[in-house]
Amino acid sequence: MQDIKSIGSSVIGDEDMRLFMHTLMSGAGGLGMELSDDEVKTFASMYQELMKFNESINLTSIIKPEEFAIKHILDSLLCSRILHEMGSGQVVDVGTGAGFPGLPLAIHYPCLHFTLVESVGKKADYVRYISDLLGLENVQVIQARAEELGRQDSHREKYDVAMARGVAMLSILVEYCLPLVRVGGIFIAMKGPGAQEEIANASRALGETGGEIEKVDEITLPLGQVLRRLVVIRKQRPCPVRYPRRPGIPAKKPL
């Protein structure tokens, strides 16, 4: 396997970096978030590094400074609306891709431990590399499918919070994520304008896996670019051992 550190060499220009940081700080303020100077510098390093590797690994199509700050960093940090009361705990990010929402949240919440799950090897390697580069000791990266992880004793019903952003329909995500959440814990599904329809279509999946809709938070990101709905699902009872079904089945035959 090619050493990921040897891939890519492009850098962000000073003007683009200033625009990124300005958008990030002003956008955070508009959302009622406080970011320290160290956090902003860490997010800037994340942006710089991701752009170095993006052409080779195809990590994201969102590369413009304003869009990256809003649609990746600030969008990820919206979950702080739910996580802000946690003084400690275990969080799993299913289908993290290039590390969103898990990495920004791990930077913002060093008191929480984040397990970032990604099935694509190159993406998992990149997320492992960048988390090490940024010194994020509260991050673990696992290359696996959610269906596999949910059947392992070391992960099944062990997490206080599971989260997923744009991975699949809610009826599928429920089967991926709720088996990982302890009874009493929550699953945060980051959805867009079609969330209500997905919720209606996920009623059977929720009933089968022990979840119940607790609330839906609606937020518009800065510049009106994204309407985000955070669907918060509470794990009310243990998930039957038959779930998750074997890899590929939840997507092909949603509950």
Coordinates of C-alpha atoms in Angstrom, one line a residue:
M1 CA 0.0 0.0 0.0
Q2 CA 1.3 3.4 -0.9
D3 CA 2.4 5.5 2.0
I4 CA -0.3 8.1 2.3
K5 CA 2.2 10.8 3.4
S6 CA 3.8 10.6 0.0
I7 CA 0.6 11.5 -1.9
G8 CA -0.1 15.1 -3.0
S9 CA 1.8 18.3 -2.7
S10 CA -0.5 21.2 -3.5
V11 CA -1.1 23.9 -0.9
I12 CA -3.8 26.6 -0.3
G13 CA -2.9 30.2 -1.1
D14 CA -2.8 32.8 1.6
E15 CA -5.9 34.6 0.3
D16 CA -8.0 31.4 0.3
M17 CA -6.8 30.5 3.7
R18 CA -7.7 33.9 5.1
L19 CA -11.2 33.5 3.5
F20 CA -11.5 30.1 5.0
M21 CA -10.6 31.3 8.5
H22 CA -12.8 34.4 8.3
T23 CA -15.8 32.3 7.1
L24 CA -15.2 29.8 9.9
M25 CA -15.0 32.3 12.7
S26 CA -17.9 34.5 11.5
G27 CA -20.1 31.5 10.8
A28 CA -19.4 30.0 14.2
G29 CA -20.4 33.2 15.8
G30 CA -23.6 33.4 13.8
L31 CA -24.5 29.9 15.0
G32 CA -23.7 30.7 18.7
M33 CA -20.5 28.6 18.8
E34 CA -17.2 29.7 20.4
L35 CA -14.0 28.5 18.7
S36 CA -10.6 29.0 20.3
D37 CA -7.7 30.3 18.4
D38 CA -6.1 26.9 18.7
E39 CA -9.2 25.2 17.2
V40 CA -9.3 27.6 14.3
K41 CA -5.6 26.9 13.6
T42 CA -6.2 23.2 13.8
F43 CA -9.2 23.4 11.4
A44 CA -6.9 25.4 9.0
S45 CA -4.3 22.6 9.1
M46 CA -7.0 20.1 8.4
Y47 CA -8.2 22.0 5.4
Q48 CA -4.6 22.4 4.1
E49 CA -3.8 18.7 4.5
L50 CA -7.1 17.5 2.9
M51 CA -6.5 19.6 -0.1
K52 CA -3.1 18.1 -0.6
F53 CA -4.5 14.6 -0.9
N54 CA -7.8 15.3 -2.5
E55 CA -6.9 14.9 -6.1
S56 CA -5.2 11.5 -5.5
I57 CA -7.8 10.0 -3.1
N58 CA -10.9 11.9 -4.1
L59 CA -11.9 12.8 -0.6
T60 CA -14.4 15.6 -1.3
S61 CA -15.9 17.7 -4.1
I62 CA -16.2 20.6 -1.7
I63 CA -12.9 22.5 -2.0
K64 CA -13.7 26.3 -2.1
P65 CA -12.7 28.0 1.1
E66 CA -16.2 29.3 2.1
E67 CA -17.9 26.1 1.2
F68 CA -15.4 23.9 3.0
A69 CA -15.7 26.0 6.2
I70 CA -19.5 25.9 6.1
K71 CA -20.4 22.5 4.6
H72 CA -17.7 20.5 6.3
I73 CA -16.5 22.2 9.5
L74 CA -19.5 24.1 10.7
D75 CA -22.0 21.5 9.5
S76 CA -20.1 18.9 11.5
L77 CA -20.1 21.1 14.6
L78 CA -23.9 21.4 14.5
C79 CA -23.9 18.2 16.5
S80 CA -22.5 20.2 19.4
R81 CA -26.1 21.1 20.0
I82 CA -26.6 17.6 21.3
L83 CA -23.1 16.8 22.6
H84 CA -22.4 20.0 24.6
E85 CA -23.8 18.5 27.9
M86 CA -21.5 15.4 27.8
G87 CA -18.5 15.6 30.1
S88 CA -17.2 12.2 28.8
G89 CA -18.4 9.4 26.7
Q90 CA -17.9 7.2 23.6
V91 CA -19.0 8.5 20.2
V92 CA -19.0 6.5 16.9
D93 CA -19.1 8.2 13.5
V94 CA -20.4 5.7 10.9
G95 CA -19.3 6.2 7.3
T96 CA -16.9 9.1 8.2
G97 CA -15.5 9.5 4.7
A98 CA -12.8 12.2 5.0
G99 CA -13.5 12.5 8.7
F100 CA -16.8 14.4 8.9
P101 CA -18.4 15.0 11.3
G102 CA -16.1 13.1 13.6
L103 CA -12.8 15.0 13.3
P104 CA -14.1 18.5 13.8
L105 CA -16.1 17.3 16.8
A106 CA -13.1 15.5 18.2
I107 CA -11.2 18.8 18.0
H108 CA -14.0 20.7 19.7
Y109 CA -14.6 18.0 22.4
P110 CA -11.3 16.6 23.6
C111 CA -13.1 15.1 26.6
L112 CA -15.0 12.7 24.4
H113 CA -13.6 9.6 22.6
F114 CA -14.5 9.3 18.9
T115 CA -14.4 6.1 16.9
L116 CA -14.5 6.9 13.2
V117 CA -15.7 4.0 11.0
E118 CA -15.0 4.0 7.2
S119 CA -15.1 1.0 4.9
V120 CA -12.9 2.4 2.1
G121 CA -9.3 1.7 2.8
K122 CA -7.7 4.8 1.3
K123 CA -10.2 7.1 3.2
A124 CA -9.6 5.3 6.5
D125 CA -5.8 5.6 6.0
Y126 CA -6.2 9.3 5.3
V127 CA -8.4 9.9 8.4
R128 CA -5.9 7.9 10.5
Y129 CA -3.0 10.0 9.1
I130 CA -4.7 13.4 9.7
S131 CA -5.8 12.5 13.2
D132 CA -2.3 11.5 14.1
L133 CA -0.9 14.6 12.4
L134 CA -3.2 16.9 14.4
G135 CA -2.4 15.1 17.6
L136 CA -6.0 13.9 18.3
E137 CA -5.4 11.4 21.0
N138 CA -9.2 11.0 21.5
V139 CA -9.7 9.5 18.0
Q140 CA -9.7 5.8 16.9
V141 CA -10.1 5.0 13.2
I142 CA -11.5 1.6 12.1
Q143 CA -11.8 0.3 8.6
A144 CA -14.9 -1.8 8.6
R145 CA -18.5 -2.0 7.5
A146 CA -21.1 -0.9 10.0
E147 CA -22.9 -4.3 9.6
E148 CA -19.7 -6.1 10.7
L149 CA -18.9 -3.8 13.6
G150 CA -22.5 -4.1 15.0
R151 CA -22.0 -7.8 15.5
Q152 CA -18.7 -7.5 17.4
D153 CA -19.0 -7.7 21.2
S154 CA -16.4 -5.0 21.6
H155 CA -18.6 -2.5 19.7
R156 CA -22.2 -3.7 20.0
E157 CA -24.3 -1.5 22.2
K158 CA -21.1 0.1 23.6
Y159 CA -21.5 3.7 22.4
D160 CA -23.3 6.6 24.1
V161 CA -23.8 8.4 20.7
A162 CA -23.7 7.2 17.1
M163 CA -23.8 9.7 14.3
A164 CA -23.9 9.5 10.5
R165 CA -23.9 12.2 7.8
G166 CA -25.3 11.7 4.4
V167 CA -24.5 7.9 4.2
A168 CA -27.9 6.4 3.3
M169 CA -31.6 6.7 3.9
L170 CA -32.7 6.8 7.5
S171 CA -34.3 3.4 7.4
I172 CA -30.9 1.9 6.4
L173 CA -28.9 4.1 8.9
V174 CA -31.1 2.9 11.8
E175 CA -30.0 -0.6 11.2
Y176 CA -26.4 0.4 10.8
C177 CA -26.2 2.6 13.9
L178 CA -28.6 1.6 16.6
P179 CA -27.0 -1.8 17.2
L180 CA -23.8 0.1 18.2
V181 CA -25.7 2.4 20.7
R182 CA -26.2 1.4 24.4
V183 CA -29.7 1.4 25.7
G184 CA -30.5 5.0 26.7
G185 CA -28.0 6.4 24.2
I186 CA -28.7 8.3 21.1
F187 CA -28.2 8.2 17.3
I188 CA -27.9 11.5 15.5
A189 CA -28.8 11.3 11.8
M190 CA -27.7 14.5 9.9
K191 CA -30.3 15.0 7.2
G192 CA -31.6 17.6 4.8
P193 CA -35.0 19.0 3.7
G194 CA -36.4 15.5 3.1
A195 CA -35.9 14.3 6.7
Q196 CA -39.7 14.1 7.5
E197 CA -40.3 11.7 4.6
E198 CA -37.4 9.6 5.6
I199 CA -38.6 9.5 9.2
A200 CA -42.0 8.3 8.0
N201 CA -40.4 5.6 6.0
A202 CA -38.2 4.5 8.9
S203 CA -41.0 3.6 11.3
R204 CA -40.6 -0.2 10.9
A205 CA -36.8 0.0 11.2
L206 CA -37.1 2.0 14.4
G207 CA -39.5 -0.4 15.9
E208 CA -37.4 -3.4 15.0
T209 CA -34.1 -2.0 16.3
G210 CA -35.4 -0.3 19.5
G211 CA -35.2 3.3 18.6
E212 CA -37.7 6.2 19.0
I213 CA -37.6 9.7 17.5
E214 CA -36.8 12.1 20.3
K215 CA -36.6 15.4 18.4
V216 CA -35.7 17.0 15.1
D217 CA -33.5 20.1 15.2
E218 CA -33.6 22.4 12.1
I219 CA -30.7 24.7 11.4
T220 CA -29.8 26.8 8.4
L221 CA -26.0 27.1 7.9
P222 CA -24.4 30.5 7.2
L223 CA -25.0 32.1 3.8
G224 CA -28.2 30.1 3.6
Q225 CA -26.4 27.3 1.8
V226 CA -27.6 24.3 3.7
L227 CA -30.8 23.5 5.6
R228 CA -29.8 20.8 8.1
R229 CA -32.1 18.7 10.1
L230 CA -30.6 16.7 13.0
V231 CA -32.8 13.7 13.7
V232 CA -32.2 12.5 17.3
I233 CA -33.2 9.0 18.0
R234 CA -33.2 7.5 21.5
K235 CA -32.3 3.8 22.0
Q236 CA -35.1 2.6 24.2
R237 CA -34.4 -1.2 24.4
P238 CA -31.8 -3.7 23.2
C239 CA -31.5 -4.4 19.5
P240 CA -32.5 -8.0 18.6
V241 CA -29.5 -10.2 17.7
R242 CA -30.6 -10.6 14.1
Y243 CA -29.7 -6.9 13.5
P244 CA -27.7 -5.7 11.7
R245 CA -28.1 -8.2 8.9
R246 CA -25.1 -9.3 6.9
P247 CA -23.2 -6.7 4.8
G248 CA -25.1 -5.3 1.9
I249 CA -28.6 -6.5 2.9
P250 CA -29.7 -3.4 4.8
A251 CA -29.1 -1.3 1.7
K252 CA -30.7 -3.8 -0.7
K253 CA -33.7 -4.6 1.5
P254 CA -34.3 -1.8 3.9
L255 CA -36.6 -2.6 6.9

